[in-house]
Amino acid sequence: AQTVTQSQPEMSVQEAETVTLSCTYDTSESDYYLFWYKQPPSRQMILVIRQEAYKQQNATENRFSVNFQKAAKSFSLKISDSQLGDAAMYFCAPPQGGSEKLVFGKGTKLTVNP
Amino acid sequence: EAGVAQSPRYKIIEKRQSVAFWCNPISGHATLYWYQQILGQGPKLLIQFQNNGVVDDSQLPKDRFSAERLKGVDSTLKIQPAKLEDSAVYLCASSFYRVGETQYFGPGTRLLVL
């Protein structure tokens, strides 16, 4: 069965600082996509960043970047220059097998302190 | 571009009653997902539609849950009869039908079963 582990139930960061959220997963696929989603208290799930496993280069979206270690099956999210609006639950979502379906981790609650 | 629409946003019912949720996906998205998100957990896939056909309903409690997607657009998820453990947020998401495509989520329906 597909497993996703987000080992940090809660994290906190000072505004303007950098924080890294961890995620490990299990898959037997070689080509796949991974996602980080953000869910603010309003509960609308929003895509943060998407990584294609066959690409060597780590994905970056403005202040958000990933450290993708394919062999280690690790997919961490780095948030630079943290802002108050970054406070949310963050979910790692690798694929379920080779399909378009996703498996979500339990999430990491990020608090940003002013 | 309009996002995924869901209604109602909130629903309170008593156990053994029935309830229905509605979802309208992003125009052009062939794939539609229903997720159940229990408080403190990540979303769990209940059912996936490709156009108006079911792709995966392996985690749908079929004795009480049903879903349909008539004409390959709108979808309805029904619970009958509801149990206390059905209290959760029900999320609808849609995407193009291709591995690696981003899923776009609606605001969700928060259900409380008393």
Tab-separated table of N, CA and C in Angstrom, chain B:
chain	number	residue	atom	x	y	z
B	1	GLU	N	-11.258	32.460	-14.629
B	1	GLU	CA	-11.852	31.120	-14.783
B	1	GLU	C	-12.474	30.698	-13.458
B	2	ALA	N	-13.703	30.220	-13.489
B	2	ALA	CA	-14.379	29.812	-12.269
B	2	ALA	C	-13.730	28.552	-11.723
B	3	GLY	N	-13.688	28.469	-10.386
B	3	GLY	CA	-13.116	27.300	-9.739
B	3	GLY	C	-14.155	26.228	-9.530
B	4	VAL	N	-13.785	25.247	-8.713
B	4	VAL	CA	-14.710	24.173	-8.364
B	4	VAL	C	-15.729	24.712	-7.364
B	5	ALA	N	-16.990	24.496	-7.668
B	5	ALA	CA	-18.059	24.971	-6.788
B	5	ALA	C	-18.655	23.809	-6.015
B	6	GLN	N	-18.949	24.057	-4.743
B	6	GLN	CA	-19.602	23.045	-3.921
B	6	GLN	C	-20.715	23.685	-3.107
B	7	SER	N	-21.755	22.906	-2.852
B	7	SER	CA	-22.806	23.355	-1.944
B	7	SER	C	-23.473	22.153	-1.300
B	8	PRO	N	-24.018	22.327	-0.083
B	8	PRO	CA	-23.895	23.521	0.731
B	8	PRO	C	-22.509	23.630	1.352
B	9	ARG	N	-22.212	24.711	2.002
B	9	ARG	CA	-20.930	24.847	2.681
B	9	ARG	C	-20.955	24.167	4.045
B	10	TYR	N	-22.098	24.162	4.688
B	10	TYR	CA	-22.236	23.560	6.007
B	10	TYR	C	-23.557	22.806	6.063
B	11	LYS	N	-23.528	21.703	6.820
B	11	LYS	CA	-24.755	20.929	6.992
B	11	LYS	C	-24.699	20.241	8.339
B	12	ILE	N	-25.800	20.364	9.072
B	12	ILE	CA	-25.928	19.670	10.358
B	12	ILE	C	-27.147	18.776	10.267
B	13	ILE	N	-26.969	17.494	10.537
B	13	ILE	CA	-28.075	16.551	10.494
B	13	ILE	C	-27.979	15.631	11.695
B	14	GLU	N	-29.054	14.897	11.925
B	14	GLU	CA	-29.029	13.890	12.977
B	14	GLU	C	-28.703	12.533	12.347
B	15	LYS	N	-28.143	11.669	13.183
B	15	LYS	CA	-27.785	10.346	12.670
B	15	LYS	C	-29.038	9.664	12.119
B	16	ARG	N	-28.795	8.842	11.127
B	16	ARG	CA	-29.820	8.108	10.387
B	16	ARG	C	-30.558	8.957	9.355
B	17	GLN	N	-30.312	10.267	9.341
B	17	GLN	CA	-30.895	11.087	8.281
B	17	GLN	C	-30.046	10.965	7.014
B	18	SER	N	-30.561	11.492	5.933
B	18	SER	CA	-29.815	11.485	4.678
B	18	SER	C	-29.362	12.900	4.335
B	19	VAL	N	-28.319	12.969	3.516
B	19	VAL	CA	-27.768	14.268	3.122
B	19	VAL	C	-27.146	14.120	1.740
B	20	ALA	N	-27.152	15.200	0.991
B	20	ALA	CA	-26.555	15.198	-0.347
B	20	ALA	C	-25.701	16.431	-0.541
B	21	PHE	N	-24.584	16.224	-1.230
B	21	PHE	CA	-23.656	17.311	-1.533
B	21	PHE	C	-23.531	17.426	-3.047
B	22	TRP	N	-23.331	18.648	-3.496
B	22	TRP	CA	-23.256	18.904	-4.931
B	22	TRP	C	-21.910	19.504	-5.282
B	23	CYS	N	-21.415	19.162	-6.458
B	23	CYS	CA	-20.128	19.684	-6.930
B	23	CYS	C	-20.219	20.009	-8.414
B	24	ASN	N	-19.704	21.166	-8.774
B	24	ASN	CA	-19.578	21.551	-10.177
B	24	ASN	C	-18.105	21.778	-10.478
B	25	PRO	N	-17.492	20.964	-11.314
B	25	PRO	CA	-16.043	21.061	-11.535
B	25	PRO	C	-15.683	22.216	-12.463
B	26	ILE	N	-14.406	22.423	-12.627
B	26	ILE	CA	-13.916	23.420	-13.577
B	26	ILE	C	-14.271	22.955	-14.990
B	27	SER	N	-14.724	23.876	-15.799
B	27	SER	CA	-15.134	23.554	-17.153
B	27	SER	C	-13.988	22.885	-17.926
B	28	GLY	N	-14.320	21.758	-18.545
B	28	GLY	CA	-13.310	21.051	-19.334
B	28	GLY	C	-12.576	19.957	-18.598
B	29	HIS	N	-12.756	19.905	-17.285
B	29	HIS	CA	-12.091	18.865	-16.497
B	29	HIS	C	-12.904	17.575	-16.557
B	30	ALA	N	-12.286	16.540	-17.120
B	30	ALA	CA	-12.997	15.279	-17.278
B	30	ALA	C	-13.018	14.462	-15.987
B	31	THR	N	-12.041	14.694	-15.130
B	31	THR	CA	-11.924	13.873	-13.925
B	31	THR	C	-12.434	14.632	-12.707
B	32	LEU	N	-13.218	13.940	-11.917
B	32	LEU	CA	-13.791	14.528	-10.710
B	32	LEU	C	-13.569	13.572	-9.548
B	33	TYR	N	-13.151	14.135	-8.432
B	33	TYR	CA	-12.851	13.346	-7.232
B	33	TYR	C	-13.723	13.838	-6.073
B	34	TRP	N	-14.140	12.914	-5.228
B	34	TRP	CA	-14.719	13.230	-3.924
B	34	TRP	C	-13.787	12.683	-2.852
B	35	TYR	N	-13.453	13.556	-1.899
B	35	TYR	CA	-12.605	13.180	-0.770
B	35	TYR	C	-13.374	13.395	0.531
B	36	GLN	N	-13.015	12.600	1.522
B	36	GLN	CA	-13.489	12.804	2.882
B	36	GLN	C	-12.296	13.212	3.732
B	37	GLN	N	-12.444	14.326	4.442
B	37	GLN	CA	-11.360	14.781	5.302
B	37	GLN	C	-11.863	14.884	6.740
B	38	ILE	N	-11.466	13.923	7.544
B	38	ILE	CA	-11.803	13.930	8.964
B	38	ILE	C	-10.848	14.881	9.679
B	39	LEU	N	-11.348	15.537	10.698
B	39	LEU	CA	-10.564	16.544	11.416
B	39	LEU	C	-9.199	16.008	11.840
B	40	GLY	N	-8.154	16.728	11.465
B	40	GLY	CA	-6.804	16.346	11.863
B	40	GLY	C	-6.128	15.363	10.927
B	41	GLN	N	-6.801	15.044	9.824
B	41	GLN	CA	-6.226	14.086	8.879
B	41	GLN	C	-6.160	14.675	7.475
B	42	GLY	N	-5.423	13.999	6.606
B	42	GLY	CA	-5.409	14.391	5.211
B	42	GLY	C	-6.635	13.858	4.484
B	43	PRO	N	-6.947	14.406	3.333
B	43	PRO	CA	-8.098	13.921	2.565
B	43	PRO	C	-7.924	12.459	2.149
B	44	LYS	N	-9.034	11.747	2.178
B	44	LYS	CA	-9.060	10.357	1.737
B	44	LYS	C	-9.994	10.255	0.544
B	45	LEU	N	-9.505	9.669	-0.546
B	45	LEU	CA	-10.318	9.552	-1.750
B	45	LEU	C	-11.484	8.596	-1.527
B	46	LEU	N	-12.681	9.071	-1.868
B	46	LEU	CA	-13.867	8.217	-1.805
B	46	LEU	C	-14.191	7.633	-3.165
B	47	ILE	N	-14.192	8.491	-4.183
B	47	ILE	CA	-14.584	8.047	-5.513
B	47	ILE	C	-13.976	8.974	-6.555
B	48	GLN	N	-13.635	8.385	-7.703
B	48	GLN	CA	-13.090	9.130	-8.832
B	48	GLN	C	-13.926	8.817	-10.061
B	49	PHE	N	-14.329	9.891	-10.757
B	49	PHE	CA	-15.064	9.768	-12.005
B	49	PHE	C	-14.183	10.212	-13.177
B	50	GLN	N	-14.319	9.525	-14.275
B	50	GLN	CA	-13.761	9.974	-15.538
B	50	GLN	C	-14.967	10.196	-16.440
B	51	ASN	N	-15.229	11.462	-16.784
B	51	ASN	CA	-16.485	11.843	-17.417
B	51	ASN	C	-17.631	11.345	-16.532
B	52	ASN	N	-18.546	10.516	-17.004
B	52	ASN	CA	-19.628	10.063	-16.131
B	52	ASN	C	-19.452	8.624	-15.681
B	53	GLY	N	-18.250	8.068	-15.881
B	53	GLY	CA	-17.967	6.716	-15.442
B	53	GLY	C	-17.097	6.689	-14.201
B	54	VAL	N	-17.309	5.660	-13.368
B	54	VAL	CA	-16.537	5.511	-12.139
B	54	VAL	C	-15.203	4.826	-12.445
B	55	VAL	N	-14.111	5.461	-12.040
B	55	VAL	CA	-12.776	4.887	-12.216
B	55	VAL	C	-12.356	4.102	-10.977
B	56	ASP	N	-12.659	4.674	-9.814
B	56	ASP	CA	-12.249	4.046	-8.554
B	56	ASP	C	-13.234	4.417	-7.465
B	57	ASP	N	-13.864	3.433	-6.880
B	57	ASP	CA	-14.741	3.668	-5.716
B	57	ASP	C	-14.417	2.658	-4.624
B	58	SER	N	-13.174	2.230	-4.592
B	58	SER	CA	-12.773	1.176	-3.674
B	58	SER	C	-12.877	1.583	-2.199
B	59	GLN	N	-12.830	2.874	-1.900
B	59	GLN	CA	-12.899	3.312	-0.508
B	59	GLN	C	-14.239	3.977	-0.185
B	60	LEU	N	-15.189	3.810	-1.044
B	60	LEU	CA	-16.528	4.357	-0.795
B	60	LEU	C	-17.356	3.334	-0.015
B	61	PRO	N	-17.879	3.698	1.157
B	61	PRO	CA	-18.733	2.769	1.925
B	61	PRO	C	-20.072	2.620	1.213
B	62	LYS	N	-20.155	1.642	0.362
B	62	LYS	CA	-21.271	1.566	-0.570
B	62	LYS	C	-22.601	1.210	0.102
B	63	ASP	N	-22.554	0.770	1.354
B	63	ASP	CA	-23.821	0.473	2.026
B	63	ASP	C	-24.558	1.747	2.398
B	64	ARG	N	-23.840	2.869	2.434
B	64	ARG	CA	-24.498	4.112	2.844
B	64	ARG	C	-24.171	5.297	1.942
B	65	PHE	N	-23.088	5.211	1.222
B	65	PHE	CA	-22.670	6.310	0.347
B	65	PHE	C	-22.971	5.949	-1.105
B	66	SER	N	-23.405	6.954	-1.855
B	66	SER	CA	-23.568	6.786	-3.293
B	66	SER	C	-23.171	8.088	-3.975
B	67	ALA	N	-22.758	7.973	-5.222
B	67	ALA	CA	-22.366	9.164	-5.970
B	67	ALA	C	-22.694	8.956	-7.425
B	68	GLU	N	-22.999	10.057	-8.077
B	68	GLU	CA	-23.252	9.995	-9.501
B	68	GLU	C	-22.750	11.255	-10.172
B	69	ARG	N	-22.483	11.126	-11.449
B	69	ARG	CA	-22.025	12.267	-12.230
B	69	ARG	C	-22.725	12.193	-13.577
B	70	LEU	N	-23.919	12.718	-13.590
B	70	LEU	CA	-24.727	12.675	-14.787
B	70	LEU	C	-24.170	13.629	-15.832
B	71	LYS	N	-24.148	13.199	-17.081
B	71	LYS	CA	-23.714	14.007	-18.214
B	71	LYS	C	-22.251	14.424	-18.115
B	72	GLY	N	-21.517	13.802	-17.194
B	72	GLY	CA	-20.087	14.061	-17.120
B	72	GLY	C	-19.697	15.431	-16.626
B	73	VAL	N	-20.611	16.124	-15.949
B	73	VAL	CA	-20.270	17.460	-15.455
B	73	VAL	C	-20.472	17.494	-13.937
B	74	ASP	N	-21.666	17.943	-13.493
B	74	ASP	CA	-21.949	18.025	-12.066
B	74	ASP	C	-21.947	16.645	-11.425
B	75	SER	N	-21.713	16.651	-10.132
B	75	SER	CA	-21.744	15.391	-9.386
B	75	SER	C	-22.454	15.597	-8.060
B	76	THR	N	-23.076	14.523	-7.589
B	76	THR	CA	-23.739	14.529	-6.290
B	76	THR	C	-23.234	13.354	-5.470
B	77	LEU	N	-22.928	13.621	-4.225
B	77	LEU	CA	-22.539	12.590	-3.263
B	77	LEU	C	-23.631	12.520	-2.201
B	78	LYS	N	-24.131	11.321	-1.932
B	78	LYS	CA	-25.209	11.152	-0.964
B	78	LYS	C	-24.790	10.200	0.148
B	79	ILE	N	-25.290	10.495	1.335
B	79	ILE	CA	-25.092	9.602	2.476
B	79	ILE	C	-26.474	9.272	3.033
B	80	GLN	N	-26.752	7.980	3.137
B	80	GLN	CA	-28.050	7.550	3.657
B	80	GLN	C	-27.983	6.117	4.174
B	81	PRO	N	-28.130	5.894	5.477
B	81	PRO	CA	-28.315	6.865	6.539
B	81	PRO	C	-26.961	7.320	7.100
B	82	ALA	N	-26.914	8.527	7.603
B	82	ALA	CA	-25.657	9.051	8.138
B	82	ALA	C	-25.364	8.476	9.521
B	83	LYS	N	-24.072	8.325	9.795
B	83	LYS	CA	-23.597	7.896	11.103
B	83	LYS	C	-22.751	9.019	11.708
B	84	LEU	N	-22.542	8.924	13.009
B	84	LEU	CA	-21.759	9.946	13.696
B	84	LEU	C	-20.364	10.082	13.082
B	85	GLU	N	-19.780	8.948	12.687
B	85	GLU	CA	-18.408	8.971	12.150
B	85	GLU	C	-18.309	9.568	10.745
B	86	ASP	N	-19.448	9.918	10.166
B	86	ASP	CA	-19.423	10.582	8.861
B	86	ASP	C	-19.155	12.085	8.990
B	87	SER	N	-19.117	12.586	10.213
B	87	SER	CA	-18.798	14.000	10.424
B	87	SER	C	-17.405	14.278	9.876
B	88	ALA	N	-17.339	15.188	8.918
B	88	ALA	CA	-16.087	15.438	8.209
B	88	ALA	C	-16.321	16.587	7.238
B	89	VAL	N	-15.251	16.972	6.558
B	89	VAL	CA	-15.373	17.885	5.421
B	89	VAL	C	-15.309	17.043	4.159
B	90	TYR	N	-16.246	17.282	3.256
B	90	TYR	CA	-16.278	16.558	1.992
B	90	TYR	C	-15.789	17.505	0.895
B	91	LEU	N	-14.679	17.108	0.312
B	91	LEU	CA	-14.015	17.935	-0.695
B	91	LEU	C	-14.233	17.361	-2.081
B	92	CYS	N	-14.499	18.238	-3.010
B	92	CYS	CA	-14.592	17.859	-4.412
B	92	CYS	C	-13.394	18.468	-5.134
B	93	ALA	N	-12.811	17.724	-6.043
B	93	ALA	CA	-11.688	18.227	-6.832
B	93	ALA	C	-11.875	17.801	-8.278
B	94	SER	N	-11.264	18.549	-9.184
B	94	SER	CA	-11.338	18.171	-10.584
B	94	SER	C	-9.988	18.390	-11.255
B	95	SER	N	-9.795	17.709	-12.369
B	95	SER	CA	-8.541	17.844	-13.116
B	95	SER	C	-8.761	17.362	-14.536
B	96	PHE	N	-7.791	17.644	-15.405
B	96	PHE	CA	-7.750	16.997	-16.695
B	96	PHE	C	-7.368	15.534	-16.466
B	97	TYR	N	-7.785	14.676	-17.370
B	97	TYR	CA	-7.511	13.258	-17.170
B	97	TYR	C	-6.160	12.917	-17.772
B	98	ARG	N	-5.116	13.107	-16.950
B	98	ARG	CA	-3.768	12.741	-17.381
B	98	ARG	C	-2.930	12.617	-16.125
B	99	VAL	N	-2.084	11.629	-16.078
B	99	VAL	CA	-1.215	11.435	-14.909
B	99	VAL	C	-0.373	12.687	-14.709
B	100	GLY	N	-0.333	13.154	-13.474
B	100	GLY	CA	0.471	14.320	-13.144
B	100	GLY	C	-0.257	15.632	-13.211
B	101	GLU	N	-1.514	15.605	-13.626
B	101	GLU	CA	-2.260	16.848	-13.703
B	101	GLU	C	-2.626	17.338	-12.300
B	102	THR	N	-2.618	18.625	-12.131
B	102	THR	CA	-2.967	19.218	-10.843
B	102	THR	C	-4.445	19.051	-10.561
B	103	GLN	N	-4.769	18.678	-9.349
B	103	GLN	CA	-6.165	18.627	-8.914
B	103	GLN	C	-6.520	19.974	-8.288
B	104	TYR	N	-7.658	20.510	-8.687
B	104	TYR	CA	-8.154	21.777	-8.152
B	104	TYR	C	-9.335	21.473	-7.236
B	105	PHE	N	-9.267	22.025	-6.040
B	105	PHE	CA	-10.247	21.692	-5.013
B	105	PHE	C	-11.296	22.784	-4.843
B	106	GLY	N	-12.492	22.340	-4.470
B	106	GLY	CA	-13.533	23.260	-4.060
B	106	GLY	C	-13.383	23.620	-2.594
B	107	PRO	N	-14.262	24.486	-2.088
B	107	PRO	CA	-14.175	24.943	-0.698
B	107	PRO	C	-14.593	23.890	0.317
B	108	GLY	N	-15.270	22.840	-0.133
B	108	GLY	CA	-15.676	21.778	0.774
B	108	GLY	C	-17.030	22.002	1.416
B	109	THR	N	-17.610	20.902	1.876
B	109	THR	CA	-18.842	20.940	2.663
B	109	THR	C	-18.529	20.333	4.025
B	110	ARG	N	-18.754	21.123	5.059
B	110	ARG	CA	-18.506	20.631	6.419
B	110	ARG	C	-19.782	19.998	6.940
B	111	LEU	N	-19.732	18.703	7.235
B	111	LEU	CA	-20.892	17.951	7.716
B	111	LEU	C	-20.716	17.600	9.185
B	112	LEU	N	-21.742	17.886	9.958
B	112	LEU	CA	-21.767	17.496	11.364
B	112	LEU	C	-22.978	16.604	11.578
B	113	VAL	N	-22.721	15.391	12.044
B	113	VAL	CA	-23.800	14.442	12.327
B	113	VAL	C	-23.969	14.336	13.838
B	114	LEU	N	-25.158	14.663	14.302
B	114	LEU	CA	-25.421	14.656	15.752
B	114	LEU	C	-26.182	13.405	16.190
